[in-house]
Amino acid sequence: MPKAKYQLVADEIRQRIIKQVYPAKTLIPDQNALAKEFKVSRMTVKKALDGLAREGLIYKRSGLGTYVLGNIPLKAANDSPADAFNGLTKQQGAKRVSSDVIQFDVTFPTADIQEKLHLDANEPVYEILRLRRLEGSPFILEHTFMPVTLVPNLSQAILKKSIYDYIHQSLHLKFGGAYRKIHAALPTKNDIKYLQAAHNEPILEVEQIVWLNTGENIEYSTSRNLFNKRSYTILDINE
Amino acid sequence: MPKAKYQLVADEIRQRIIKQVYPAKTLIPDQNALAKEFKVSRMTVKKALDGLAREGLIYKRSGLGTYVLGNIPLKAANDSPADAFNGLTKQQGAKRVSSDVIQFDVTFPTADIQEKLHLDANEPVYEILRLRRLEGSPFILEHTFMPVTLVPNLSQAILKKSIYDYIHQSLHLKFGGAYRKIHAALPTKNDIKYLQAAHNEPILEVEQIVWLNTGENIEYSTSRNLFNKRSYTILDINE
DNA sequence: TAGTGGTCTAGACCACGAT
DNA sequence: TCGTGGTCTAGACCACTAC
């Protein structure tokens, strides 16, 4: 299936910005000119530009035109966006990430997990504790709950690699969204044991609920890492 | 100036979802029916629904229809969204928030600040350190840099209240976006002194750059709080 | 006044999912 | 097959900004 026209237009303009055909802090051609060049209607050009504006690449001002935004000084190449649905394996590369499966159980959900995943007491869940390693050294301690019915036939082999690949490629499920909460915390016994956290060393935790595009909750998890190993970033566009 | 039609349609549908005229986990009327009801074109209905989908209220599936999403279990009323441009005064209410101005200087920017704010060495900046209090007790320690030319005539009186109100209402400037980085950290001397952090008590820090809708950088700041006082949340919709 | 982006329409065709 | 949402068009009018 081919991409939509507005996506193709957006891809081309994005490339021109990256290659500085449209340099930072300059105006790009107006919507009518772009429509003529790409042989599409102005509405299609506008939809492409709306997407690029949400990505933070351009900003539009009525009556003036569309400008290219410069680089963001705080932004670094190895930033971990807090709004991303690809797992750690995708973000860092499968060769750099390995996982120790510390716990892999099936249980009935506690009242708390029932509420978090919108489940009844008799619907079993997986409880998974994994130590994710980056280049061999401890990186993130992940504690995950998933309903068994939504993710059938989970295995140690899959947990060693990537749960998200299994969900997408084998089960053909699609994520709809996630709600995440970022805390700082004191280390627990598990943090000290597996992340090798020092006593009183700050921990950064992401607690999240993930749902599918059907609206069903598929995951409740916490991800903890040493305070100096990782931070999370957010690009926030007004309106 | 009146709101756009698609905004009015979105507002009405949002209200119907909140009031459960359209209950959670049910289909809402299809786009043609809504277009007929509101006497607008289907494109306008679609634009309204696109916005509601980005807010996480509904999800659309081609061939099926548009469903209402249920409540998010992790979400609490007093959550602090990490994607918000209203300052602390707006979020918590002017009556609950007060500020001690610890430092208020004008200086030439260091090399680091020059880079963060895209300034030359001879363009002065404000350096501001404020302890924000909630109901009187220490809440957030804010260290802020702003270019003097963009925010003229800043005063202690303004700092005691709300910088953002001054920027919006008096200077008529509009934010374009922000890039934020969330860390966990060890307490500094200032954290211990002003936030009354214990030795080795984890601190949650948000480091951010904010720019205007003109593309000019207006703020570089860090906001630090005790780990058990505040966390940040993100609603993340796929695509 | 001229040119920009923002909105809106009426109608068309398509891909998808259920029947 | 039918109804859903997704895309796309050509043209129109408006609000805003600069000159």
mmCIF file of N, CA and C in Angstrom, chain B residues 25-71:
data_model
loop_
_atom_site.group_PDB
_atom_site.id
_atom_site.type_symbol
_atom_site.label_atom_id
_atom_site.label_comp_id
_atom_site.label_asym_id
_atom_site.label_seq_id
_atom_site.Cartn_x
_atom_site.Cartn_y
_atom_site.Cartn_z
ATOM 1 N N LYS B 25 -16.716 3.201 25.694
ATOM 2 C CA LYS B 25 -16.711 1.908 24.997
ATOM 3 C C LYS B 25 -17.914 1.713 24.094
ATOM 4 N N THR B 26 -18.526 2.791 23.659
ATOM 5 C CA THR B 26 -19.594 2.671 22.666
ATOM 6 C C THR B 26 -19.211 3.470 21.430
ATOM 7 N N LEU B 27 -19.919 3.195 20.335
ATOM 8 C CA LEU B 27 -19.717 3.943 19.096
ATOM 9 C C LEU B 27 -20.462 5.265 19.162
ATOM 10 N N ILE B 28 -19.853 6.312 18.663
ATOM 11 C CA ILE B 28 -20.595 7.546 18.487
ATOM 12 C C ILE B 28 -21.153 7.553 17.058
ATOM 13 N N PRO B 29 -22.105 8.446 16.756
ATOM 14 C CA PRO B 29 -22.662 8.475 15.394
ATOM 15 C C PRO B 29 -21.561 8.663 14.348
ATOM 16 N N ASP B 30 -21.813 8.167 13.137
ATOM 17 C CA ASP B 30 -20.770 8.265 12.118
ATOM 18 C C ASP B 30 -20.646 9.697 11.595
ATOM 19 N N GLN B 31 -19.573 9.935 10.862
ATOM 20 C CA GLN B 31 -19.221 11.302 10.461
ATOM 21 C C GLN B 31 -20.309 11.954 9.608
ATOM 22 N N ASN B 32 -20.969 11.171 8.759
ATOM 23 C CA ASN B 32 -22.030 11.758 7.939
ATOM 24 C C ASN B 32 -23.211 12.214 8.793
ATOM 25 N N ALA B 33 -23.551 11.385 9.789
ATOM 26 C CA ALA B 33 -24.664 11.758 10.667
ATOM 27 C C ALA B 33 -24.322 13.018 11.457
ATOM 28 N N LEU B 34 -23.087 13.086 11.976
ATOM 29 C CA LEU B 34 -22.671 14.263 12.739
ATOM 30 C C LEU B 34 -22.644 15.500 11.838
ATOM 31 N N ALA B 35 -22.189 15.322 10.609
ATOM 32 C CA ALA B 35 -22.152 16.453 9.671
ATOM 33 C C ALA B 35 -23.559 16.988 9.445
ATOM 34 N N LYS B 36 -24.500 16.066 9.294
ATOM 35 C CA LYS B 36 -25.883 16.482 9.072
ATOM 36 C C LYS B 36 -26.422 17.182 10.312
ATOM 37 N N GLU B 37 -26.161 16.609 11.506
ATOM 38 C CA GLU B 37 -26.673 17.200 12.738
ATOM 39 C C GLU B 37 -26.144 18.611 12.955
ATOM 40 N N PHE B 38 -24.830 18.782 12.768
ATOM 41 C CA PHE B 38 -24.229 20.095 13.048
ATOM 42 C C PHE B 38 -24.281 21.031 11.844
ATOM 43 N N LYS B 39 -24.826 20.526 10.734
ATOM 44 C CA LYS B 39 -24.929 21.334 9.513
ATOM 45 C C LYS B 39 -23.572 21.838 9.046
ATOM 46 N N VAL B 40 -22.590 20.930 9.045
ATOM 47 C CA VAL B 40 -21.267 21.256 8.506
ATOM 48 C C VAL B 40 -20.867 20.133 7.551
ATOM 49 N N SER B 41 -19.759 20.319 6.858
ATOM 50 C CA SER B 41 -19.313 19.273 5.938
ATOM 51 C C SER B 41 -18.627 18.156 6.725
ATOM 52 N N ARG B 42 -18.492 17.017 6.057
ATOM 53 C CA ARG B 42 -17.875 15.892 6.763
ATOM 54 C C ARG B 42 -16.422 16.188 7.106
ATOM 55 N N MET B 43 -15.700 16.921 6.244
ATOM 56 C CA MET B 43 -14.316 17.298 6.531
ATOM 57 C C MET B 43 -14.204 18.040 7.860
ATOM 58 N N THR B 44 -15.170 18.893 8.126
ATOM 59 C CA THR B 44 -15.139 19.664 9.368
ATOM 60 C C THR B 44 -15.357 18.750 10.572
ATOM 61 N N VAL B 45 -16.287 17.797 10.436
ATOM 62 C CA VAL B 45 -16.471 16.809 11.508
ATOM 63 C C VAL B 45 -15.194 16.024 11.723
ATOM 64 N N LYS B 46 -14.579 15.614 10.629
ATOM 65 C CA LYS B 46 -13.356 14.808 10.756
ATOM 66 C C LYS B 46 -12.266 15.582 11.490
ATOM 67 N N LYS B 47 -12.131 16.876 11.165
ATOM 68 C CA LYS B 47 -11.108 17.691 11.827
ATOM 69 C C LYS B 47 -11.387 17.780 13.327
ATOM 70 N N ALA B 48 -12.660 17.902 13.686
ATOM 71 C CA ALA B 48 -13.025 17.921 15.106
ATOM 72 C C ALA B 48 -12.641 16.595 15.774
ATOM 73 N N LEU B 49 -12.966 15.487 15.117
ATOM 74 C CA LEU B 49 -12.677 14.168 15.693
ATOM 75 C C LEU B 49 -11.170 13.917 15.777
ATOM 76 N N ASP B 50 -10.409 14.403 14.786
ATOM 77 C CA ASP B 50 -8.952 14.262 14.847
ATOM 78 C C ASP B 50 -8.403 14.887 16.120
ATOM 79 N N GLY B 51 -8.919 16.063 16.451
ATOM 80 C CA GLY B 51 -8.467 16.738 17.670
ATOM 81 C C GLY B 51 -8.826 15.952 18.920
ATOM 82 N N LEU B 52 -10.043 15.438 18.976
ATOM 83 C CA LEU B 52 -10.462 14.657 20.148
ATOM 84 C C LEU B 52 -9.643 13.372 20.268
ATOM 85 N N ALA B 53 -9.256 12.810 19.125
ATOM 86 C CA ALA B 53 -8.422 11.605 19.157
ATOM 87 C C ALA B 53 -7.054 11.932 19.735
ATOM 88 N N ARG B 54 -6.503 13.101 19.375
ATOM 89 C CA ARG B 54 -5.204 13.510 19.928
ATOM 90 C C ARG B 54 -5.294 13.780 21.419
ATOM 91 N N GLU B 55 -6.481 14.145 21.888
ATOM 92 C CA GLU B 55 -6.677 14.359 23.323
ATOM 93 C C GLU B 55 -6.849 13.033 24.075
ATOM 94 N N GLY B 56 -6.991 11.944 23.342
ATOM 95 C CA GLY B 56 -7.145 10.641 23.969
ATOM 96 C C GLY B 56 -8.569 10.327 24.394
ATOM 97 N N LEU B 57 -9.543 11.067 23.862
ATOM 98 C CA LEU B 57 -10.933 10.830 24.249
ATOM 99 C C LEU B 57 -11.601 9.745 23.412
ATOM 100 N N ILE B 58 -11.248 9.665 22.147
ATOM 101 C CA ILE B 58 -11.867 8.704 21.239
ATOM 102 C C ILE B 58 -10.792 7.972 20.440
ATOM 103 N N TYR B 59 -11.191 6.866 19.814
ATOM 104 C CA TYR B 59 -10.306 6.282 18.818
ATOM 105 C C TYR B 59 -11.137 5.847 17.637
ATOM 106 N N LYS B 60 -10.551 6.056 16.456
ATOM 107 C CA LYS B 60 -11.271 5.789 15.214
ATOM 108 C C LYS B 60 -10.666 4.568 14.551
ATOM 109 N N ARG B 61 -11.514 3.731 13.982
ATOM 110 C CA ARG B 61 -10.992 2.606 13.201
ATOM 111 C C ARG B 61 -11.733 2.555 11.883
ATOM 112 N N SER B 62 -10.944 2.648 10.835
ATOM 113 C CA SER B 62 -11.515 2.643 9.488
ATOM 114 C C SER B 62 -12.338 1.377 9.287
ATOM 115 N N GLY B 63 -13.518 1.528 8.736
ATOM 116 C CA GLY B 63 -14.375 0.376 8.473
ATOM 117 C C GLY B 63 -15.266 0.023 9.640
ATOM 118 N N LEU B 64 -14.953 0.538 10.838
ATOM 119 C CA LEU B 64 -15.726 0.176 12.022
ATOM 120 C C LEU B 64 -16.518 1.360 12.562
ATOM 121 N N GLY B 65 -15.819 2.430 12.846
ATOM 122 C CA GLY B 65 -16.488 3.581 13.429
ATOM 123 C C GLY B 65 -15.606 4.259 14.450
ATOM 124 N N THR B 66 -16.214 5.130 15.248
ATOM 125 C CA THR B 66 -15.475 5.903 16.241
ATOM 126 C C THR B 66 -15.980 5.559 17.632
ATOM 127 N N TYR B 67 -15.050 5.078 18.495
ATOM 128 C CA TYR B 67 -15.402 4.633 19.832
ATOM 129 C C TYR B 67 -15.016 5.685 20.878
ATOM 130 N N VAL B 68 -15.699 5.655 21.989
ATOM 131 C CA VAL B 68 -15.320 6.478 23.132
ATOM 132 C C VAL B 68 -14.373 5.666 24.015
ATOM 133 N N LEU B 69 -13.252 6.265 24.377
ATOM 134 C CA LEU B 69 -12.296 5.600 25.258
ATOM 135 C C LEU B 69 -12.728 5.776 26.702
ATOM 136 N N GLY B 70 -12.414 4.802 27.543
ATOM 137 C CA GLY B 70 -12.767 4.894 28.958
ATOM 138 C C GLY B 70 -11.766 5.737 29.724
ATOM 139 N N ASN B 71 -11.933 5.795 31.021
ATOM 140 C CA ASN B 71 -10.990 6.519 31.862
ATOM 141 C C ASN B 71 -9.651 5.808 31.906
#
